[in-house]
Amino acid sequence: MKQIVGESLARRLVAWGVDTVFGLPGDGINGLMEGFRRCQDEIRFVLVHHEEAAAFMATGYAKATGRLGVCAATSGPGAIHLLNGLYDAKLDGVPVLAITGMQETSVLGTHYQQEVHLDRLYQDVAGYNLMITNPQQMPAVVDLAVRNALSKRTVAHLTFPNDIQVAPVDEDPYRHIAPANSPATAAVYRPRMLPADPEDLRLAADVLNAGSKPAMLVGVGALHARDEVLAVADKLGAPIVKTLPGKAVVPDDHPLTTGGLGLLGTKPSEELMEECDTLLMVGTSFPYTKHLPKPGQARVVQIDIDPTRAGLRLPTEAPVAADAKLALRDLLPLLRAGDRSFLQQYQSKMERWRSDMAALEDSRRDPIAPQYLMSCVDDFAADDAILTTDSGTIATWAARHWTIRGDRQFYLSGNLATMAPGLPYAIAAQHAYPGRQVIAYVGDGGFAMLMAEFLTAVRHELPIKVIVNNNNSFGQILWEQIILGYPEYRVRHEGPEGDFAAWARACGGHGTKVTRPSAVAQAVRDALAHPGPALVDCDVNPDEPPMPGKVAYDQAKHFTEAFLRGQPHKAATLATVARDKINQLVS
């Protein structure tokens, strides 16, 4: 049997070390599916229920492993569905290869069914983007696509017309005019750990040694540099602030950290940014500049693998273009031990903050406090558990009540901040790490978007655990409307509430519905102990506001204006806020 282009693609992916492709078949990729069938002993095709989920799974796989994520979809609508998940990969800087189908070359341009010119559609999302038009391009263009995705930390896209997919890979249909042979490359890529320039490090050390109130802000680019981050912070006496995607850089209970920053962050981190006179940014391009020091307040050193990001958010006096781990390792000997009084001041503030957060994890509150639900997950989960989450109020509860300790990891859509990736991420992470506990902590809104993928988990016998924080609303949007000074509008579902636990059981998994606080702990324990896929659908207080770590005057003013303009549920909301404050005062 002759090797066709579809088989050449599959075999080249195997040569690159790819063992998993997430996708959905269709008549636009039948030739590619035949290639995957021929190589099924070496590469698995994970059949999903929605192409958007396939792209999220490829992105989640890349985030969890650092390896290439791969997804596949048919021509036209299937390929369009991939885009949201692919933009998640692009904006968070992870390598993903998207493979799509295309109408056969003989009918292109004739308004044929599902004729969408995907190479044009993908022009913005993909760093490498090509429609294959000749079997002789294989497999070299696969190598180029993979290398581009890995080296640029972005999306690559290959689209294959139907007739090309099934053509013999050695077919040479055209006369050669160019003074070149058909491309031939190898499935080889060696990532380079970029060291820092010694002169850049000396300048950075001069700035840091001159500071009296130093702080560090670390992000996802420092996830592999925990020991080095802690060593530099300890030497400088600098509190460590973490971005949410960089939550796992250092343990949350470590005495050197003040936790997250921004609307989902901590009050000590917010105040720290207002007071520091020196800021070392490592592996982050934190976009919310209102939460950073004002220009001119602090001298800034920034370590980033991408030199174009230096100075993007703040005037940067000492940019260092290098791998975070190598740069911090080489910077450490150049630093002088700093005065620890600034650090000690914020360690005291952090003790109070942790006490305040613990006070909100109240098992007696009815309706159930979302903070309590998250704390139960945190208490009972393994020390190497992987938590995935969606965007929304759930990100606030995860940021503040999921404790990074041991080898725990945490993944969400950082820069796209899209809804619905939590469940697909969990499926991908469980494929990548079958021996680890993987938990998806999601809202009812995000879960409802791609809930069919729970059936995917059941069918693939993946023991993921899904915790649905069910407030029967789009909670984040609700509070954003109020903070603008407007009463909420059309953010709560009317009519009967869905029972996601019943859906989980209908799929063949474990499902528990929780409506009373006394049942939360046992339901979470049972789900985590269940040997297969399990889901807990927990009704939480819909009027629990995700309050910023430090409430600004304008936020309080607009909150009041929304209530004066007719905010519904204001009695329940005010009662919740008052109860939260009482619990914190009592603590």
mmCIF file of N, CA, C and O in Angstrom, residues 272-330:
data_model
loop_
_atom_site.group_PDB
_atom_site.id
_atom_site.type_symbol
_atom_site.label_atom_id
_atom_site.label_comp_id
_atom_site.label_asym_id
_atom_site.label_seq_id
_atom_site.Cartn_x
_atom_site.Cartn_y
_atom_site.Cartn_z
ATOM 1 N N LEU A 272 2.018 46.694 48.377
ATOM 2 C CA LEU A 272 3.439 46.545 48.081
ATOM 3 C C LEU A 272 3.811 47.282 46.795
ATOM 4 O O LEU A 272 4.840 47.972 46.726
ATOM 5 N N MET A 273 2.962 47.151 45.781
ATOM 6 C CA MET A 273 3.231 47.827 44.517
ATOM 7 C C MET A 273 3.135 49.350 44.641
ATOM 8 O O MET A 273 3.750 50.082 43.880
ATOM 9 N N GLU A 274 2.362 49.806 45.605
ATOM 10 C CA GLU A 274 2.237 51.251 45.826
ATOM 11 C C GLU A 274 3.433 51.820 46.590
ATOM 12 O O GLU A 274 3.671 53.022 46.569
ATOM 13 N N GLU A 275 4.215 50.946 47.244
ATOM 14 C CA GLU A 275 5.267 51.416 48.143
ATOM 15 C C GLU A 275 6.678 51.091 47.688
ATOM 16 O O GLU A 275 7.633 51.781 48.068
ATOM 17 N N CYS A 276 6.866 50.061 46.887
ATOM 18 C CA CYS A 276 8.224 49.622 46.553
ATOM 19 C C CYS A 276 8.969 50.696 45.764
ATOM 20 O O CYS A 276 8.376 51.479 45.024
ATOM 21 N N ASP A 277 10.282 50.698 45.917
ATOM 22 C CA ASP A 277 11.102 51.640 45.153
ATOM 23 C C ASP A 277 11.946 50.934 44.094
ATOM 24 O O ASP A 277 12.617 51.573 43.294
ATOM 25 N N THR A 278 11.919 49.592 44.095
ATOM 26 C CA THR A 278 12.652 48.796 43.114
ATOM 27 C C THR A 278 11.812 47.575 42.780
ATOM 28 O O THR A 278 11.312 46.906 43.683
ATOM 29 N N LEU A 279 11.667 47.291 41.483
ATOM 30 C CA LEU A 279 10.827 46.164 41.067
ATOM 31 C C LEU A 279 11.602 45.286 40.093
ATOM 32 O O LEU A 279 12.079 45.762 39.056
ATOM 33 N N LEU A 280 11.723 44.008 40.434
ATOM 34 C CA LEU A 280 12.316 43.010 39.549
ATOM 35 C C LEU A 280 11.193 42.167 38.958
ATOM 36 O O LEU A 280 10.542 41.401 39.661
ATOM 37 N N MET A 281 10.950 42.336 37.660
ATOM 38 C CA MET A 281 9.933 41.562 36.958
ATOM 39 C C MET A 281 10.604 40.377 36.276
ATOM 40 O O MET A 281 11.596 40.555 35.555
ATOM 41 N N VAL A 282 10.056 39.183 36.486
ATOM 42 C CA VAL A 282 10.668 37.967 35.941
ATOM 43 C C VAL A 282 9.610 37.135 35.218
ATOM 44 O O VAL A 282 8.651 36.672 35.847
ATOM 45 N N GLY A 283 9.773 36.983 33.922
ATOM 46 C CA GLY A 283 8.894 36.098 33.164
ATOM 47 C C GLY A 283 7.456 36.549 33.120
ATOM 48 O O GLY A 283 6.549 35.718 33.075
ATOM 49 N N THR A 284 7.227 37.850 33.117
ATOM 50 C CA THR A 284 5.854 38.348 33.053
ATOM 51 C C THR A 284 5.783 39.661 32.295
ATOM 52 O O THR A 284 6.721 40.458 32.321
ATOM 53 N N SER A 285 4.655 39.834 31.609
ATOM 54 C CA SER A 285 4.333 41.122 30.984
ATOM 55 C C SER A 285 2.942 41.514 31.482
ATOM 56 O O SER A 285 2.017 41.726 30.702
ATOM 57 N N PHE A 286 2.817 41.600 32.802
ATOM 58 C CA PHE A 286 1.539 41.837 33.483
ATOM 59 C C PHE A 286 0.821 43.041 32.860
ATOM 60 O O PHE A 286 1.334 44.157 32.876
ATOM 61 N N PRO A 287 -0.380 42.841 32.282
ATOM 62 C CA PRO A 287 -0.996 43.900 31.483
ATOM 63 C C PRO A 287 -1.779 44.953 32.265
ATOM 64 O O PRO A 287 -2.066 46.024 31.726
ATOM 65 N N TYR A 288 -2.122 44.662 33.525
ATOM 66 C CA TYR A 288 -3.026 45.553 34.255
ATOM 67 C C TYR A 288 -2.200 46.624 34.968
ATOM 68 O O TYR A 288 -1.922 46.549 36.168
ATOM 69 N N THR A 289 -1.819 47.634 34.204
ATOM 70 C CA THR A 289 -0.830 48.602 34.686
ATOM 71 C C THR A 289 -1.333 49.454 35.844
ATOM 72 O O THR A 289 -0.517 50.049 36.558
ATOM 73 N N LYS A 290 -2.638 49.522 36.068
ATOM 74 C CA LYS A 290 -3.145 50.268 37.230
ATOM 75 C C LYS A 290 -2.690 49.628 38.540
ATOM 76 O O LYS A 290 -2.703 50.287 39.576
ATOM 77 N N HIS A 291 -2.311 48.368 38.482
ATOM 78 C CA HIS A 291 -1.872 47.659 39.686
ATOM 79 C C HIS A 291 -0.354 47.616 39.818
ATOM 80 O O HIS A 291 0.160 46.985 40.737
ATOM 81 N N LEU A 292 0.351 48.255 38.905
ATOM 82 C CA LEU A 292 1.809 48.323 38.964
ATOM 83 C C LEU A 292 2.241 49.661 39.542
ATOM 84 O O LEU A 292 1.442 50.607 39.621
ATOM 85 N N PRO A 293 3.500 49.791 39.951
ATOM 86 C CA PRO A 293 3.971 51.091 40.441
ATOM 87 C C PRO A 293 3.780 52.169 39.381
ATOM 88 O O PRO A 293 3.889 51.908 38.176
ATOM 89 N N LYS A 294 3.504 53.369 39.824
ATOM 90 C CA LYS A 294 3.376 54.485 38.887
ATOM 91 C C LYS A 294 4.735 54.766 38.244
ATOM 92 O O LYS A 294 5.771 54.635 38.897
ATOM 93 N N PRO A 295 4.755 55.131 36.970
ATOM 94 C CA PRO A 295 6.031 55.451 36.327
ATOM 95 C C PRO A 295 6.810 56.497 37.126
ATOM 96 O O PRO A 295 6.260 57.523 37.522
ATOM 97 N N GLY A 296 8.065 56.198 37.382
ATOM 98 C CA GLY A 296 8.902 57.096 38.175
ATOM 99 C C GLY A 296 8.962 56.742 39.645
ATOM 100 O O GLY A 296 9.851 57.207 40.360
ATOM 101 N N GLN A 297 8.025 55.920 40.108
ATOM 102 C CA GLN A 297 8.014 55.536 41.527
ATOM 103 C C GLN A 297 9.127 54.542 41.834
ATOM 104 O O GLN A 297 9.818 54.656 42.849
ATOM 105 N N ALA A 298 9.291 53.544 40.943
ATOM 106 C CA ALA A 298 10.238 52.462 41.208
ATOM 107 C C ALA A 298 11.176 52.277 40.025
ATOM 108 O O ALA A 298 10.778 52.433 38.866
ATOM 109 N N ARG A 299 12.420 51.946 40.333
ATOM 110 C CA ARG A 299 13.364 51.561 39.295
ATOM 111 C C ARG A 299 13.076 50.109 38.925
ATOM 112 O O ARG A 299 12.871 49.260 39.805
ATOM 113 N N VAL A 300 13.062 49.824 37.625
ATOM 114 C CA VAL A 300 12.575 48.525 37.161
ATOM 115 C C VAL A 300 13.681 47.742 36.458
ATOM 116 O O VAL A 300 14.384 48.270 35.590
ATOM 117 N N VAL A 301 13.814 46.483 36.858
ATOM 118 C CA VAL A 301 14.625 45.484 36.170
ATOM 119 C C VAL A 301 13.667 44.428 35.630
ATOM 120 O O VAL A 301 12.788 43.967 36.355
ATOM 121 N N GLN A 302 13.823 44.066 34.359
ATOM 122 C CA GLN A 302 12.908 43.086 33.780
ATOM 123 C C GLN A 302 13.691 41.986 33.073
ATOM 124 O O GLN A 302 14.491 42.259 32.174
ATOM 125 N N ILE A 303 13.437 40.736 33.483
ATOM 126 C CA ILE A 303 14.034 39.562 32.848
ATOM 127 C C ILE A 303 12.955 38.870 32.029
ATOM 128 O O ILE A 303 11.916 38.470 32.564
ATOM 129 N N ASP A 304 13.192 38.739 30.724
ATOM 130 C CA ASP A 304 12.207 38.102 29.855
ATOM 131 C C ASP A 304 12.934 37.466 28.681
ATOM 132 O O ASP A 304 13.897 38.034 28.161
ATOM 133 N N ILE A 305 12.481 36.318 28.256
ATOM 134 C CA ILE A 305 13.073 35.629 27.127
ATOM 135 C C ILE A 305 12.883 36.408 25.833
ATOM 136 O O ILE A 305 13.663 36.299 24.889
ATOM 137 N N ASP A 306 11.830 37.233 25.774
ATOM 138 C CA ASP A 306 11.507 38.017 24.585
ATOM 139 C C ASP A 306 11.901 39.471 24.825
ATOM 140 O O ASP A 306 11.269 40.173 25.607
ATOM 141 N N PRO A 307 12.930 39.970 24.147
ATOM 142 C CA PRO A 307 13.380 41.348 24.403
ATOM 143 C C PRO A 307 12.351 42.409 24.027
ATOM 144 O O PRO A 307 12.419 43.526 24.531
ATOM 145 N N THR A 308 11.362 42.072 23.188
ATOM 146 C CA THR A 308 10.364 43.068 22.817
ATOM 147 C C THR A 308 9.404 43.380 23.957
ATOM 148 O O THR A 308 8.688 44.383 23.910
ATOM 149 N N ARG A 309 9.373 42.515 24.975
ATOM 150 C CA ARG A 309 8.464 42.767 26.096
ATOM 151 C C ARG A 309 9.083 43.643 27.175
ATOM 152 O O ARG A 309 8.372 44.107 28.073
ATOM 153 N N ALA A 310 10.386 43.856 27.123
ATOM 154 C CA ALA A 310 11.038 44.698 28.128
ATOM 155 C C ALA A 310 10.569 46.141 27.973
ATOM 156 O O ALA A 310 10.629 46.715 26.887
ATOM 157 N N GLY A 311 10.068 46.715 29.056
ATOM 158 C CA GLY A 311 9.584 48.089 29.015
ATOM 159 C C GLY A 311 8.211 48.250 28.419
ATOM 160 O O GLY A 311 7.748 49.376 28.199
ATOM 161 N N LEU A 312 7.512 47.138 28.174
ATOM 162 C CA LEU A 312 6.185 47.226 27.562
ATOM 163 C C LEU A 312 5.156 47.815 28.518
ATOM 164 O O LEU A 312 4.240 48.524 28.091
ATOM 165 N N ARG A 313 5.303 47.557 29.829
ATOM 166 C CA ARG A 313 4.316 48.017 30.809
ATOM 167 C C ARG A 313 4.828 49.185 31.649
ATOM 168 O O ARG A 313 4.045 50.035 32.062
ATOM 169 N N LEU A 314 6.135 49.204 31.920
ATOM 170 C CA LEU A 314 6.739 50.241 32.751
ATOM 171 C C LEU A 314 8.076 50.645 32.143
ATOM 172 O O LEU A 314 8.739 49.819 31.502
ATOM 173 N N PRO A 315 8.502 51.890 32.334
ATOM 174 C CA PRO A 315 9.859 52.251 31.914
ATOM 175 C C PRO A 315 10.868 51.341 32.619
ATOM 176 O O PRO A 315 10.891 51.260 33.851
ATOM 177 N N THR A 316 11.671 50.626 31.832
ATOM 178 C CA THR A 316 12.582 49.630 32.381
ATOM 179 C C THR A 316 14.024 50.108 32.245
ATOM 180 O O THR A 316 14.518 50.309 31.136
ATOM 181 N N GLU A 317 14.667 50.256 33.377
ATOM 182 C CA GLU A 317 16.033 50.772 33.410
ATOM 183 C C GLU A 317 17.050 49.704 33.043
ATOM 184 O O GLU A 317 18.095 50.010 32.444
ATOM 185 N N ALA A 318 16.778 48.466 33.411
ATOM 186 C CA ALA A 318 17.740 47.385 33.183
ATOM 187 C C ALA A 318 17.030 46.168 32.600
ATOM 188 O O ALA A 318 16.651 45.248 33.335
ATOM 189 N N PRO A 319 16.838 46.107 31.283
ATOM 190 C CA PRO A 319 16.237 44.921 30.668
ATOM 191 C C PRO A 319 17.265 43.818 30.504
ATOM 192 O O PRO A 319 18.431 44.068 30.177
ATOM 193 N N VAL A 320 16.844 42.582 30.741
ATOM 194 C CA VAL A 320 17.704 41.413 30.594
ATOM 195 C C VAL A 320 16.956 40.402 29.725
ATOM 196 O O VAL A 320 15.953 39.830 30.159
ATOM 197 N N ALA A 321 17.430 40.196 28.506
ATOM 198 C CA ALA A 321 16.794 39.241 27.597
ATOM 199 C C ALA A 321 17.448 37.882 27.795
ATOM 200 O O ALA A 321 18.561 37.641 27.317
ATOM 201 N N ALA A 322 16.778 37.002 28.516
ATOM 202 C CA ALA A 322 17.374 35.708 28.841
ATOM 203 C C ALA A 322 16.330 34.789 29.439
ATOM 204 O O ALA A 322 15.249 35.233 29.861
ATOM 205 N N ASP A 323 16.659 33.516 29.492
ATOM 206 C CA ASP A 323 15.856 32.551 30.231
ATOM 207 C C ASP A 323 15.871 32.913 31.712
ATOM 208 O O ASP A 323 16.927 33.233 32.275
ATOM 209 N N ALA A 324 14.712 32.864 32.344
ATOM 210 C CA ALA A 324 14.596 33.311 33.738
ATOM 211 C C ALA A 324 15.502 32.510 34.676
ATOM 212 O O ALA A 324 16.164 33.077 35.557
ATOM 213 N N LYS A 325 15.541 31.218 34.506
ATOM 214 C CA LYS A 325 16.326 30.373 35.409
ATOM 215 C C LYS A 325 17.814 30.701 35.316
ATOM 216 O O LYS A 325 18.499 30.887 36.339
ATOM 217 N N LEU A 326 18.322 30.802 34.087
ATOM 218 C CA LEU A 326 19.743 31.091 33.897
ATOM 219 C C LEU A 326 20.088 32.501 34.370
ATOM 220 O O LEU A 326 21.125 32.718 35.016
ATOM 221 N N ALA A 327 19.220 33.458 34.048
ATOM 222 C CA ALA A 327 19.500 34.846 34.423
ATOM 223 C C ALA A 327 19.522 35.018 35.942
ATOM 224 O O ALA A 327 20.417 35.677 36.489
ATOM 225 N N LEU A 328 18.566 34.458 36.631
ATOM 226 C CA LEU A 328 18.531 34.579 38.093
ATOM 227 C C LEU A 328 19.706 33.864 38.745
ATOM 228 O O LEU A 328 20.283 34.352 39.722
ATOM 229 N N ARG A 329 20.068 32.712 38.186
ATOM 230 C CA ARG A 329 21.212 31.975 38.725
ATOM 231 C C ARG A 329 22.492 32.812 38.633
ATOM 232 O O ARG A 329 23.293 32.867 39.577
ATOM 233 N N ASP A 330 22.679 33.479 37.482
ATOM 234 C CA ASP A 330 23.896 34.267 37.291
ATOM 235 C C ASP A 330 23.823 35.631 37.974
ATOM 236 O O ASP A 330 24.855 36.243 38.252
#
